[in-house]
XYZ file of C-alpha atoms in Angstrom:
443
model
C -57.723 24.613 97.119
C -58.226 21.663 99.456
C -57.884 18.256 97.902
C -58.274 14.724 99.299
C -54.480 14.468 99.655
C -54.549 17.088 102.364
C -56.269 14.606 104.694
C -53.690 11.817 104.373
C -51.659 12.873 107.490
C -54.857 13.154 109.547
C -56.073 9.732 108.440
C -52.763 8.200 109.490
C -53.180 9.649 113.011
C -56.911 8.951 113.254
C -57.568 5.973 110.999
C -61.136 5.473 112.265
C -62.244 9.021 111.380
C -64.278 9.354 108.185
C -62.503 12.454 106.910
C -63.516 13.344 103.410
C -63.884 16.652 101.677
C -67.619 16.171 101.542
C -67.830 15.549 105.312
C -65.799 18.683 106.032
C -68.214 20.794 104.069
C -71.251 19.156 105.621
C -70.032 19.407 109.267
C -68.490 22.829 109.051
C -70.748 24.851 106.790
C -73.689 22.674 105.889
C -72.422 22.570 102.257
C -71.682 19.717 99.919
C -69.614 19.247 96.787
C -71.763 18.941 93.706
C -71.521 15.542 92.082
C -70.356 15.152 88.523
C -73.355 15.163 86.245
C -73.374 13.877 82.720
C -69.607 13.649 82.532
C -69.123 17.365 83.057
C -66.515 18.453 85.552
C -67.664 20.678 88.334
C -65.248 23.125 89.855
C -64.578 22.711 93.536
C -65.614 25.535 95.729
C -62.789 27.282 97.404
C -63.059 27.588 101.147
C -60.986 28.876 103.995
C -57.700 26.989 104.711
C -58.674 26.927 108.442
C -61.456 24.403 107.709
C -59.258 21.368 108.582
C -58.172 22.883 111.886
C -61.804 23.606 112.740
C -62.746 19.964 112.108
C -59.955 18.568 114.287
C -60.805 20.987 117.097
C -64.321 19.555 117.187
C -63.064 15.969 117.769
C -60.095 16.695 120.034
C -62.078 17.385 123.248
C -63.984 14.127 122.767
C -60.828 12.011 122.744
C -59.307 13.984 125.605
C -62.437 13.339 127.666
C -62.373 9.589 126.951
C -58.677 9.166 127.739
C -58.963 11.390 130.805
C -61.897 9.368 132.157
C -59.990 6.098 131.748
C -56.902 7.464 133.486
C -58.933 8.951 136.327
C -60.809 5.683 136.869
C -57.519 3.770 136.970
C -56.070 6.188 139.523
C -59.184 5.929 141.710
C -58.984 2.129 141.610
C -55.304 2.123 142.584
C -56.051 4.570 145.384
C -58.831 2.302 146.694
C -56.377 -0.596 146.781
C -53.807 1.402 148.699
C -56.339 2.616 151.231
C -57.165 0.248 154.122
C -60.892 -0.242 154.472
C -62.507 -1.346 157.701
C -63.522 -4.991 157.355
C -65.108 -6.627 160.405
C -65.356 -10.390 160.874
C -68.595 -12.285 161.187
C -69.293 -13.658 164.658
C -71.535 -16.665 165.256
C -72.611 -17.436 168.821
C -75.539 -18.051 171.134
C -76.636 -15.312 173.492
C -75.352 -15.922 177.013
C -73.604 -14.208 179.892
C -70.307 -15.578 178.605
C -70.959 -14.201 175.119
C -71.752 -10.763 176.500
C -68.544 -10.808 178.529
C -66.415 -11.804 175.522
C -67.982 -9.270 173.179
C -67.335 -6.530 175.707
C -63.880 -7.684 176.803
C -62.387 -8.953 173.532
C -64.415 -6.890 171.067
C -64.873 -10.032 168.979
C -67.496 -8.452 166.749
C -65.601 -5.203 166.174
C -61.979 -6.335 165.759
C -61.366 -5.327 162.187
C -58.959 -7.310 160.045
C -57.934 -5.308 156.992
C -54.634 -6.509 155.496
C -52.987 -4.328 152.837
C -53.864 -5.243 149.269
C -50.482 -6.765 148.451
C -50.883 -9.522 151.094
C -54.676 -9.783 150.926
C -54.714 -12.728 148.522
C -55.636 -16.036 150.188
C -52.664 -17.900 148.702
C -50.214 -15.228 149.842
C -51.742 -15.330 153.323
C -51.335 -19.111 153.384
C -47.710 -19.356 152.231
C -46.215 -16.108 153.518
C -45.879 -17.212 157.189
C -43.418 -19.935 156.101
C -41.051 -17.309 154.665
C -41.232 -14.638 157.384
C -38.330 -14.725 159.862
C -39.460 -15.704 163.335
C -38.416 -14.049 166.573
C -35.628 -15.472 168.698
C -37.106 -17.772 171.321
C -35.226 -20.541 173.053
C -37.016 -23.833 173.626
C -36.067 -26.663 175.933
C -37.173 -30.000 174.531
C -38.561 -32.632 176.853
C -39.324 -36.121 175.592
C -42.264 -37.825 177.229
C -42.457 -41.593 177.034
C -45.976 -42.927 176.695
C -47.541 -46.131 177.945
C -46.787 -48.048 174.742
C -43.155 -46.784 174.830
C -43.879 -44.261 172.154
C -42.387 -40.772 172.487
C -43.792 -37.275 172.042
C -41.814 -34.042 172.348
C -42.702 -31.021 174.474
C -40.885 -27.771 173.668
C -40.968 -25.379 176.643
C -40.113 -21.680 176.318
C -37.158 -20.958 178.622
C -35.331 -17.783 177.625
C -38.137 -15.300 178.224
C -38.921 -13.502 181.448
C -42.415 -14.652 182.250
C -44.839 -12.159 183.669
C -46.202 -14.370 186.424
C -49.926 -14.409 186.957
C -51.451 -15.049 190.358
C -52.021 -18.565 189.145
C -49.761 -20.301 186.629
C -51.444 -20.740 183.244
C -49.995 -23.224 180.769
C -50.684 -22.672 177.077
C -50.349 -25.846 175.008
C -49.763 -25.099 171.329
C -50.580 -27.861 168.834
C -49.050 -27.152 165.412
C -50.281 -28.471 162.096
C -48.706 -31.211 160.038
C -45.679 -29.176 158.949
C -45.503 -26.907 161.999
C -42.626 -26.734 164.470
C -41.879 -24.827 167.652
C -39.674 -22.440 165.709
C -42.545 -21.532 163.404
C -44.718 -20.728 166.430
C -42.170 -18.635 168.267
C -44.114 -15.377 167.824
C -47.216 -16.511 169.645
C -45.058 -18.260 172.266
C -43.169 -15.031 172.908
C -46.368 -12.978 173.014
C -48.088 -15.446 175.336
C -45.088 -15.520 177.692
C -45.120 -11.738 177.940
C -48.807 -11.896 178.824
C -48.148 -14.328 181.688
C -48.679 -17.738 180.074
C -46.279 -20.682 180.196
C -46.145 -21.784 176.533
C -45.294 -25.326 175.497
C -45.462 -26.805 171.984
C -46.834 -30.332 171.710
C -45.160 -32.299 168.895
C -47.038 -35.437 167.947
C -45.296 -38.740 167.249
C -42.799 -38.423 164.458
C -43.579 -34.728 163.864
C -41.700 -31.587 164.784
C -38.279 -33.230 164.231
C -38.995 -35.785 166.949
C -38.200 -39.486 167.103
C -40.459 -42.384 166.287
C -39.633 -45.214 168.680
C -42.670 -47.379 167.890
C -44.236 -48.319 164.537
C -47.184 -46.003 165.131
C -48.148 -42.512 163.979
C -50.917 -40.571 165.659
C -53.978 -40.667 163.425
C -56.113 -37.617 162.741
C -58.613 -38.091 165.543
C -56.712 -40.203 168.086
C -56.551 -38.258 171.401
C -54.832 -40.936 173.502
C -51.346 -39.391 173.314
C -52.674 -35.936 174.096
C -54.525 -37.302 177.103
C -51.262 -38.527 178.590
C -49.644 -35.143 177.924
C -52.466 -33.343 179.752
C -52.115 -35.650 182.753
C -48.348 -35.119 182.791
C -48.659 -31.318 182.748
C -51.309 -31.361 185.470
C -49.021 -33.559 187.543
C -46.061 -31.248 186.959
C -48.063 -28.118 187.816
C -50.952 -29.338 190.017
C -52.431 -25.889 190.630
C -51.970 -24.554 187.107
C -54.730 -23.727 184.662
C -54.310 -25.380 181.260
C -55.381 -23.741 178.015
C -54.833 -24.852 174.446
C -54.606 -23.459 170.906
C -54.387 -25.625 167.789
C -53.582 -24.839 164.164
C -54.697 -26.634 161.015
C -54.596 -30.416 161.390
C -53.714 -29.999 165.050
C -57.340 -28.967 165.569
C -58.473 -32.510 164.790
C -56.511 -33.735 167.797
C -57.906 -31.010 170.073
C -61.552 -31.473 169.011
C -61.336 -35.243 169.336
C -59.838 -34.926 172.811
C -62.373 -32.394 174.095
C -65.257 -34.444 172.732
C -64.073 -37.822 173.991
C -63.211 -36.705 177.532
C -65.884 -34.033 177.954
C -65.967 -32.424 181.396
C -62.894 -34.408 182.515
C -60.681 -32.898 179.804
C -58.822 -30.781 182.407
C -58.604 -27.813 180.030
C -60.000 -24.411 180.942
C -60.405 -23.012 177.418
C -59.392 -23.724 173.849
C -58.982 -22.063 170.464
C -58.919 -23.707 167.050
C -57.408 -21.743 164.155
C -58.226 -22.801 160.568
C -59.797 -26.056 161.702
C -60.905 -28.756 159.299
C -64.602 -29.554 159.555
C -64.619 -31.647 156.386
C -64.618 -35.408 156.310
C -65.801 -36.084 152.780
C -62.718 -34.583 151.108
C -60.502 -37.098 152.940
C -62.581 -40.044 151.737
C -62.683 -38.798 148.154
C -60.974 -40.761 145.422
C -59.724 -37.567 143.772
C -57.402 -34.726 144.680
C -58.966 -31.294 144.680
C -56.318 -28.802 143.762
C -52.676 -28.180 144.517
C -53.230 -27.979 148.271
C -54.447 -31.564 148.504
C -51.384 -32.612 146.546
C -49.070 -30.708 148.902
C -50.769 -32.078 152.001
C -50.557 -35.645 150.743
C -46.892 -35.096 149.882
C -46.226 -33.961 153.462
C -47.943 -37.070 154.813
C -45.804 -39.292 152.616
C -42.709 -37.384 153.677
C -43.428 -38.344 157.302
C -43.787 -42.005 156.296
C -40.577 -41.875 154.260
C -38.663 -40.224 157.121
C -39.676 -42.979 159.567
C -39.749 -45.825 157.068
C -37.358 -47.943 159.118
C -39.673 -47.956 162.141
C -42.916 -48.262 160.143
C -41.887 -51.021 157.755
C -42.733 -53.651 160.391
C -46.416 -52.719 160.275
C -47.247 -51.119 156.919
C -46.258 -51.468 153.296
C -44.097 -48.344 152.960
C -43.659 -48.506 149.127
C -47.441 -48.794 148.731
C -47.987 -45.794 151.004
C -45.476 -43.707 149.059
C -47.235 -44.554 145.794
C -50.625 -43.405 147.090
C -52.005 -40.320 145.352
C -55.380 -40.044 147.071
C -56.316 -39.766 150.735
C -58.267 -42.991 150.450
C -55.252 -44.940 149.201
C -52.980 -43.407 151.839
C -55.342 -44.015 154.767
C -55.896 -47.604 153.677
C -52.158 -48.252 153.338
C -51.137 -46.513 156.573
C -53.745 -45.934 159.263
C -56.063 -48.859 158.578
C -53.092 -51.224 158.784
C -51.546 -49.417 161.717
C -54.689 -49.323 163.885
C -56.268 -52.552 162.685
C -59.406 -51.074 161.133
C -61.335 -53.348 158.788
C -62.183 -50.600 156.306
C -62.081 -46.860 155.789
C -65.629 -46.343 156.981
C -64.736 -47.691 160.407
C -61.539 -45.643 160.436
C -63.388 -42.393 159.816
C -66.159 -43.194 162.252
C -63.484 -43.463 164.935
C -61.435 -40.470 163.772
C -64.007 -37.866 162.793
C -63.044 -34.839 164.950
C -66.730 -33.895 165.370
C -67.929 -37.361 166.363
C -68.416 -36.352 170.029
C -68.949 -32.635 169.542
C -72.050 -32.714 171.779
C -69.865 -33.623 174.748
C -67.389 -30.728 174.462
C -67.782 -28.794 177.701
C -65.146 -26.051 177.631
C -65.337 -22.590 176.015
C -64.060 -23.040 172.476
C -63.333 -20.354 169.894
C -62.931 -21.139 166.196
C -61.148 -18.734 163.855
C -61.583 -19.497 160.154
C -61.374 -17.181 157.164
C -63.996 -16.980 154.449
C -61.314 -17.445 151.782
C -59.556 -20.486 153.275
C -58.144 -22.288 150.204
C -57.910 -25.662 151.995
C -61.312 -25.873 153.668
C -64.419 -24.333 152.181
C -66.463 -22.270 154.616
C -69.580 -23.889 153.118
C -68.729 -27.034 155.089
C -68.513 -25.279 158.454
C -71.426 -26.430 160.669
C -72.635 -22.954 161.618
C -75.696 -24.414 163.335
C -73.307 -25.690 165.970
C -72.788 -22.151 167.243
C -76.522 -21.590 167.653
C -76.955 -24.561 169.986
C -74.198 -24.192 172.569
C -73.245 -21.119 174.605
C -69.586 -22.222 174.819
C -68.957 -22.339 171.034
C -67.907 -19.234 169.113
C -66.991 -18.796 165.462
C -65.038 -15.742 164.304
C -64.880 -15.570 160.521
C -62.947 -12.693 158.889
C -63.217 -12.092 155.164
C -59.480 -12.573 154.542
C -56.738 -14.645 156.111
C -56.212 -17.716 153.950
C -55.328 -20.878 155.846
C -53.559 -20.054 159.091
C -52.286 -16.694 157.808
C -54.265 -13.729 159.181
C -51.380 -11.332 158.550
C -52.054 -7.615 158.570
C -48.361 -6.752 159.020
C -45.571 -9.133 158.023
C -43.355 -7.896 160.841
C -45.936 -8.190 163.611
C -47.868 -10.933 165.348
C -50.786 -12.218 163.311
C -54.271 -10.911 163.923
C -55.517 -14.383 164.898
C -52.762 -14.883 167.498
C -53.656 -11.603 169.175
C -57.289 -12.666 169.322
C -56.266 -16.051 170.779
C -54.478 -14.562 173.795
C -57.155 -11.925 174.427
C -59.856 -14.588 174.294
C -58.072 -16.949 176.693
C -57.470 -14.149 179.180
C -61.131 -13.121 178.991
C -62.278 -16.701 179.639
C -59.988 -17.058 182.648
C -61.183 -13.724 184.023
C -64.796 -14.826 183.552
C -64.328 -18.072 185.494
C -62.263 -16.439 188.233
C -65.063 -13.979 188.931
C -67.247 -16.880 189.938
C -69.393 -17.138 186.829
C -70.362 -20.570 185.588
C -71.160 -21.665 182.059
C -74.420 -23.522 181.587
C -73.139 -26.248 179.279
C -75.336 -28.450 177.139
C -78.595 -26.945 178.340
C -79.865 -26.012 174.895
C -83.351 -27.237 173.989
C -81.947 -28.391 170.633
C -78.967 -30.589 170.037
C -76.563 -30.837 167.165
C -77.247 -33.463 164.534
C -73.611 -33.643 163.390
């Protein structure tokens, strides 16, 4: 006879199953146990001892199917992560002869960037380059004294055998706030092997350089860079000069190209992870950990050169600043003699003279840049001018663009290919019809 006690082990294994003697009879044979009527006991019907096994066999395939489906879905998801999918960047440009040449020569629209899943995250892409060992490149530092007796440092690559082009081509590399020549050794080595003469431009007080005057270069002040360009053109009179900037270095490059226009004496430029935002610098709040880190780096520069800067600014006040507004008021407004922040930003906005930029300029910015939202990129700019190009991959973080931690970044490879294509275009006798668009930017 089967009693309710027989189902205790099954209930322990499958607590959610409603296993009763009545259910067994109903499911297996369409029978039921007669209820007790009028206090009289009713004898239980004897059935086959295989009834319990039959019931469990019915439910076992159901649970196997559920668990199997979950495991299979998990395996398919892991496999999709491990597989590299083809992801192509978005390209914004205006149709022109130059654009057709670049698309054909550099494959700008079809250069896929598909990093493996374990370095695909935007934060990993942003921080990983600071921890990857750089290649061995020897630099020779040259200090250039400026008109106001300030000093900037130029780091020239010297230990590499340069593949000489028919005409010397100098590549000026402008690092970001925390960048140094050592951190840019990979692109310097790659550029040298492709025939460029790389040199890293370290702004006042940055890149482990000296600060001989109580002045730091502000975000959009191109005066120091102008003197560097003139010096290089005087040193190599027949050389072509190209430029690539990273992060905050792009503010210097854009300001220079806009302020000096057709007399900039630069053949082509590239801006990687440029900042197009002005409002976030004038905000009274910090937006995330990256703003906090950036402000800490700015204060570190002030602290490092406190002895030279204390004659002009209130160093303790600058070090206590915890917003961009407070820092700019305590440092740059005092240093440059601006009456207020509004005047400071009117004079330092990197896009203030964007209509006057007259050289081919490529921007490379990722859609997932954690420092600068792609919503603030003025994409209309690339519809107005035939010499502006925007290449926007889906991944890359801020200045990362790593698809292999041991190799040169995807963006750096694009930079050199683009510069070579521009030089080839101009050497063939083509001209670029600058600023002939019927519409003009309103930025």
